[in-house]
Short mmCIF file of C-alpha atoms in Angstrom, two decimals:
data_model
loop_
_atom_site.label_atom_id
_atom_site.label_comp_id
_atom_site.label_asym_id
_atom_site.label_seq_id
_atom_site.Cartn_x
_atom_site.Cartn_y
_atom_site.Cartn_z
CA MET W 1 97.72 63.34 104.20
CA LYS W 2 96.41 65.70 107.42
CA ARG W 3 98.66 68.93 106.83
CA LEU W 4 99.06 72.56 108.69
CA ILE W 5 100.19 76.12 107.16
CA ILE W 6 100.86 77.99 109.80
CA ARG W 7 101.32 81.32 107.79
CA PRO W 8 101.23 85.21 110.03
CA GLY W 9 101.48 88.40 109.09
CA ALA W 10 99.15 91.49 108.03
CA ILE W 11 96.38 90.87 105.12
CA GLY W 12 98.65 91.17 102.43
CA ASP W 13 101.11 88.74 103.74
CA PHE W 14 97.82 85.76 103.58
CA ILE W 15 96.74 87.02 100.07
CA VAL W 16 99.90 86.88 98.10
CA SER W 17 100.30 83.46 100.56
CA ILE W 18 97.71 82.56 99.13
CA PRO W 19 99.02 80.20 95.27
CA ALA W 20 100.87 79.27 97.63
CA VAL W 21 98.32 77.55 100.71
CA GLU W 22 97.01 76.06 96.96
CA CYS W 23 99.74 74.86 96.12
CA LEU W 24 100.43 72.36 99.37
CA ARG W 25 96.38 71.46 100.01
CA THR W 26 96.56 67.61 100.72
CA GLU W 27 93.63 65.45 101.67
CA TYR W 28 92.71 67.63 104.81
CA LEU W 29 94.82 70.85 105.32
CA GLU W 30 93.96 73.13 108.34
CA VAL W 31 95.79 77.13 108.41
CA TRP W 32 96.75 78.70 111.88
CA THR W 33 96.47 82.90 110.86
CA ALA W 34 96.33 86.32 112.31
CA PRO W 35 93.87 86.44 114.15
CA ARG W 36 91.81 88.99 111.41
CA ASN W 37 93.15 86.44 108.56
CA VAL W 38 90.98 83.85 110.09
CA PRO W 39 88.00 84.51 107.43
CA LEU W 40 89.58 84.52 104.64
CA ALA W 41 91.78 81.27 105.48
CA ALA W 42 87.96 79.44 106.53
CA ARG W 43 88.00 79.25 102.52
CA ILE W 44 90.52 77.76 101.11
CA ALA W 45 91.34 75.16 104.10
CA HIS W 46 88.94 72.46 105.70
CA ARG W 47 90.16 74.37 109.58
CA ALA W 48 91.40 78.11 110.65
CA ARG W 49 93.00 79.12 113.63
CA SER W 50 93.82 82.09 115.12
CA ILE W 51 97.25 81.83 115.98
CA PRO W 52 97.08 83.10 119.73
CA ASP W 53 94.21 81.13 120.02
CA THR W 54 96.52 78.04 119.59
CA GLY W 55 99.61 78.64 122.46
CA LEU W 56 102.03 78.58 119.59
CA ASP W 57 103.06 82.33 120.74
CA LEU W 58 104.03 80.56 123.84
CA LEU W 59 106.23 76.88 122.73
CA GLU W 60 109.28 77.91 122.61
CA LEU W 61 109.13 79.49 126.31
CA THR W 62 107.09 77.48 127.95
CA GLY W 63 106.88 74.26 126.50
CA PRO W 64 104.53 73.07 125.08
CA GLY W 65 101.53 72.22 126.95
CA ALA W 66 99.99 68.51 126.48
CA GLN W 67 96.82 69.75 124.29
CA LEU W 68 99.10 72.07 121.70
CA LEU W 69 101.87 68.54 121.49
CA GLU W 70 99.69 66.63 120.56
CA THR W 71 97.39 68.63 118.10
CA LEU W 72 100.68 69.62 116.35
CA ARG W 73 101.57 65.86 116.34
CA GLY W 74 97.91 64.43 114.26
CA PHE W 75 99.74 66.39 111.26
CA ASP W 76 102.23 64.46 109.07
CA SER W 77 102.81 68.37 107.94
CA ILE W 78 103.39 71.27 108.69
CA VAL W 79 104.62 74.03 107.39
CA SER W 80 106.01 77.07 108.35
CA TRP W 81 106.45 80.61 107.99
CA TYR W 82 105.99 81.32 111.65
CA GLY W 83 109.70 81.55 113.07
CA ALA W 84 111.06 81.55 110.78
CA GLY W 85 113.50 83.12 111.34
CA ARG W 86 113.21 82.84 114.96
CA PRO W 87 116.22 80.29 116.45
CA GLU W 88 114.79 79.65 119.46
CA PHE W 89 111.75 78.04 118.23
CA ARG W 90 113.06 76.28 115.00
CA GLU W 91 114.78 74.61 118.48
CA ALA W 92 111.72 74.39 119.97
CA VAL W 93 109.88 72.34 116.78
CA ALA W 94 113.24 69.86 116.73
CA ALA W 95 114.19 68.50 119.83
CA LEU W 96 110.54 67.21 120.24
CA ARG W 97 110.66 65.67 116.46
CA LEU W 98 107.44 67.41 114.57
CA PRO W 99 106.89 67.04 111.03
CA PHE W 100 108.08 71.52 110.72
CA GLN W 101 109.42 72.89 107.22
CA PHE W 102 109.78 76.72 107.37
CA LEU W 103 109.22 78.21 104.60
CA ALA W 104 111.13 82.52 104.21
CA ALA W 105 108.84 84.90 104.89
CA LEU W 106 110.78 88.13 103.51
CA PRO W 107 110.49 87.91 99.76
CA ALA W 108 112.05 91.14 99.12
CA ALA W 109 115.15 90.72 101.54
CA ARG W 110 116.27 87.63 99.67
CA CYS W 111 115.47 88.68 95.83
CA GLY W 112 116.89 92.71 96.71
CA PRO W 113 114.87 94.89 94.01
CA HIS W 114 112.89 94.89 91.57
CA GLY W 115 112.96 91.63 92.06
CA GLN W 116 110.35 87.93 91.87
CA HIS W 117 107.16 88.92 92.70
CA ALA W 118 106.66 87.67 96.85
CA ALA W 119 103.58 85.61 94.88
CA ASP W 120 105.65 83.60 92.80
CA PHE W 121 108.81 84.02 95.29
CA TYR W 122 105.53 81.80 98.11
CA LEU W 123 105.05 79.55 95.33
CA GLU W 124 108.35 78.64 94.49
CA HIS W 125 108.61 77.53 97.76
CA ALA W 126 105.32 75.80 98.21
CA ARG W 127 106.44 73.61 95.04
CA GLY W 128 109.70 72.45 96.61
CA VAL W 129 107.98 71.44 99.36
CA VAL W 130 105.58 68.62 97.68
CA ASN W 131 107.20 65.50 96.64
CA THR W 132 104.58 64.72 94.23
CA ALA W 133 103.10 66.15 90.56
CA PRO W 134 103.88 69.69 90.30
CA CYS W 135 100.78 71.99 91.69
CA ALA W 136 99.33 74.44 88.22
CA SER W 137 99.15 77.78 89.02
CA ASP W 138 99.65 81.01 87.58
CA GLY W 139 100.87 83.01 90.93
CA ILE W 140 97.36 85.08 90.89
CA PRO W 141 95.90 84.95 94.27
CA ARG W 142 92.02 84.27 93.84
CA MET W 143 89.86 84.66 96.78
CA ALA W 144 86.37 83.09 95.98
CA CYS W 145 83.32 85.13 97.88
CA ASP W 146 78.94 85.84 97.18
CA ALA W 147 78.91 89.31 95.70
CA ILE W 148 76.20 91.49 94.08
CA PRO W 149 77.42 93.60 91.19
CA ARG W 150 76.81 97.27 92.05
CA GLU W 151 77.83 100.81 89.87
CA THR W 152 79.68 101.94 92.22
CA ALA W 153 83.38 103.39 93.04
CA VAL W 154 85.26 101.97 96.19
CA ILE W 155 88.17 104.07 97.38
CA HIS W 156 89.80 102.50 100.13
CA PRO W 157 92.41 106.12 101.71
CA PHE W 158 93.90 104.05 104.72
CA ALA W 159 97.56 102.01 104.27
CA GLY W 160 99.61 100.82 107.47
CA SER W 161 102.69 102.50 107.70
CA PRO W 162 101.64 106.55 106.74
CA LYS W 163 104.86 106.23 104.17
CA LYS W 164 102.06 104.50 101.73
CA ARG W 165 99.95 106.54 102.92
CA TRP W 166 98.51 109.41 99.05
CA PRO W 167 96.87 112.55 100.65
CA LEU W 168 93.95 111.99 102.34
CA GLU W 169 92.57 115.43 100.26
CA ARG W 170 93.92 113.74 96.87
CA PHE W 171 91.51 111.09 97.15
CA GLN W 172 89.26 113.38 98.39
CA GLU W 173 89.64 115.19 94.78
CA LEU W 174 89.62 111.95 93.15
CA GLY W 175 86.17 110.73 95.02
CA ARG W 176 85.03 114.52 93.36
CA TRP W 177 86.03 112.96 90.04
CA LEU W 178 84.22 110.38 89.63
CA ALA W 179 81.68 111.62 91.55
CA GLY W 180 79.98 112.38 87.75
CA ARG W 181 80.61 109.72 86.78
CA MET W 182 78.92 106.65 89.38
CA PRO W 183 78.14 106.83 93.27
CA VAL W 184 81.27 106.47 95.21
CA GLU W 185 81.73 104.58 98.21
CA TRP W 186 84.42 104.61 100.92
CA CYS W 187 85.82 102.05 103.54
CA THR W 188 87.88 102.30 106.56
CA GLY W 189 90.63 99.53 108.50
CA PRO W 190 89.07 99.29 111.62
CA GLN W 191 91.19 101.72 113.71
CA ASP W 192 91.15 104.93 110.76
CA GLU W 193 88.65 108.26 111.16
CA LEU W 194 86.57 108.75 108.13
CA SER W 195 83.15 110.88 108.19
CA GLY W 196 80.67 108.32 106.28
CA ALA W 197 83.26 105.62 105.12
CA ARG W 198 82.36 101.83 105.84
CA ARG W 199 83.96 99.79 108.18
CA PHE W 200 84.33 95.69 107.92
CA GLU W 201 84.99 94.05 110.62
CA ASP W 202 84.59 90.59 109.18
CA LEU W 203 87.27 90.08 105.66
CA TYR W 204 85.82 88.07 104.55
CA GLU W 205 82.14 90.22 104.60
CA LEU W 206 84.71 93.08 103.16
CA ALA W 207 86.02 90.80 100.05
CA CYS W 208 82.17 90.30 99.11
CA TRP W 209 81.47 94.05 98.87
CA LEU W 210 84.64 94.58 97.07
CA ALA W 211 83.73 92.22 94.76
CA GLY W 212 80.63 93.60 93.96
CA ALA W 213 82.20 97.13 93.40
CA ARG W 214 82.71 98.59 89.44
CA ILE W 215 86.26 99.55 90.90
CA TYR W 216 88.51 99.83 93.14
CA ILE W 217 91.19 103.12 94.16
CA GLY W 218 93.64 102.69 97.16
CA ASN W 219 97.39 102.61 98.97
CA ASP W 220 99.85 100.22 99.17
CA SER W 221 97.01 97.41 101.26
CA GLY W 222 95.80 94.75 103.00
CA PRO W 223 91.74 95.71 101.68
CA THR W 224 93.67 96.01 98.08
CA HIS W 225 95.05 92.50 97.16
CA LEU W 226 91.80 92.04 98.73
CA ALA W 227 89.76 93.58 96.08
CA ALA W 228 92.71 92.26 93.42
CA ALA W 229 91.89 88.52 94.98
CA VAL W 230 88.01 88.95 94.41
CA GLY W 231 88.54 89.63 90.79
CA THR W 232 87.76 93.96 91.81
CA PRO W 233 89.87 96.40 88.62
CA VAL W 234 92.09 97.93 91.42
CA VAL W 235 94.32 100.81 90.51
CA ALA W 236 96.69 100.83 93.25
CA LEU W 237 99.26 103.89 94.84
CA PHE W 238 102.68 103.31 95.60
CA GLY W 239 105.56 104.45 97.22
CA PRO W 240 108.60 102.86 99.73
CA SER W 241 107.60 99.62 98.90
CA ASP W 242 108.28 97.84 95.24
CA PRO W 243 105.59 97.20 93.50
CA ALA W 244 107.32 94.50 91.32
CA VAL W 245 107.42 92.61 94.67
CA TRP W 246 104.48 93.51 96.38
CA ALA W 247 101.52 94.86 93.61
CA PRO W 248 98.44 93.24 94.17
CA ARG W 249 97.83 91.02 91.52
CA GLY W 250 94.53 89.53 89.54
CA PRO W 251 92.63 89.94 86.07
CA ARG W 252 93.11 94.08 85.88
CA VAL W 253 95.18 95.77 87.94
CA ALA W 254 96.34 99.37 87.57
CA ILE W 255 99.99 100.69 89.36
CA ALA W 256 101.16 104.23 89.86
CA ALA W 257 103.86 104.64 91.43
CA ALA W 258 106.63 106.39 92.38
CA PRO W 259 108.60 107.29 95.49
CA ALA W 260 107.77 110.19 97.05
CA LEU W 261 103.46 109.26 96.73
CA ASP W 262 102.82 113.40 97.26
CA SER W 263 104.33 113.32 94.22
CA ILE W 264 101.40 111.21 92.34
CA SER W 265 98.90 113.64 90.77
CA VAL W 266 96.23 113.50 90.97
CA GLU W 267 95.11 113.98 86.97
CA ARG W 268 97.65 110.43 86.65
CA VAL W 269 95.04 108.43 89.25
CA ALA W 270 92.57 109.83 87.28
CA GLY W 271 93.44 109.02 83.88
CA LEU W 272 94.16 105.58 85.48
CA VAL W 273 90.19 105.25 86.35
CA ARG W 274 89.27 106.29 83.52
CA ASN W 275 91.24 104.16 81.53
CA MET W 276 89.99 101.07 83.57
CA LEU W 277 86.66 101.79 83.27
CA GLU W 278 86.62 102.36 79.82
CA ASN W 279 87.37 99.85 78.51
CA PRO W 280 86.44 96.77 80.87
CA ARG W 281 88.51 93.91 79.46
CA PRO W 282 92.10 93.07 79.38
#
């Protein structure tokens, strides 16, 4: 079977969908996703493409071009989070008799507070698509990559929303405390500014770099999910998002959560980091 998966969304959205994507694997699997996620998708599919590059964004407005239509009709199965909440897109797809199956994109909206974790939600829906033997998965996203181990701590002090950011000065205080134990490396996203920090355009390169670190500390962000997915011990700070639904998953993940992030003390986070470093096994 030749299957296409269309998975839009931010880095974290893509990563928590990895168990579902693996469940939907077929003899040939292609993934269309947000441009930044293409290097990650290429590691778990036979081919990965950027959604804007396919012309899919124009399907409901102008109709599909001949090339797009031919491409879509070349798949036996199309599983899409893209367009799930857009009736016009679903109607356009139905009129073209394309083999689309739509999956719900927002688990928090359906599961409510302290509900099912997003990875389990997506995996459950993917299992509903698979009509053969059930796929075995523990719901933990994994991203294999080449890593060179180093005795460093990585801190990523940013997030997509300001509401998800622990105060930078507290990260800096934590960094000074950590510097007495090991070298500290800082990283940022493409739009963030922080003197001396590393910045990666390619997410697979970031994944490999994160995989080599001894520990990672960051906010509720895509790189935090990525660090957990490559197996790095993670301390994550959560404020407005429910960690029961959106926390990163991995072999070693500790969460510091509070409705107001600025109520989380440096001492509390340092305690989680210390415990992670002094107890290297779960």
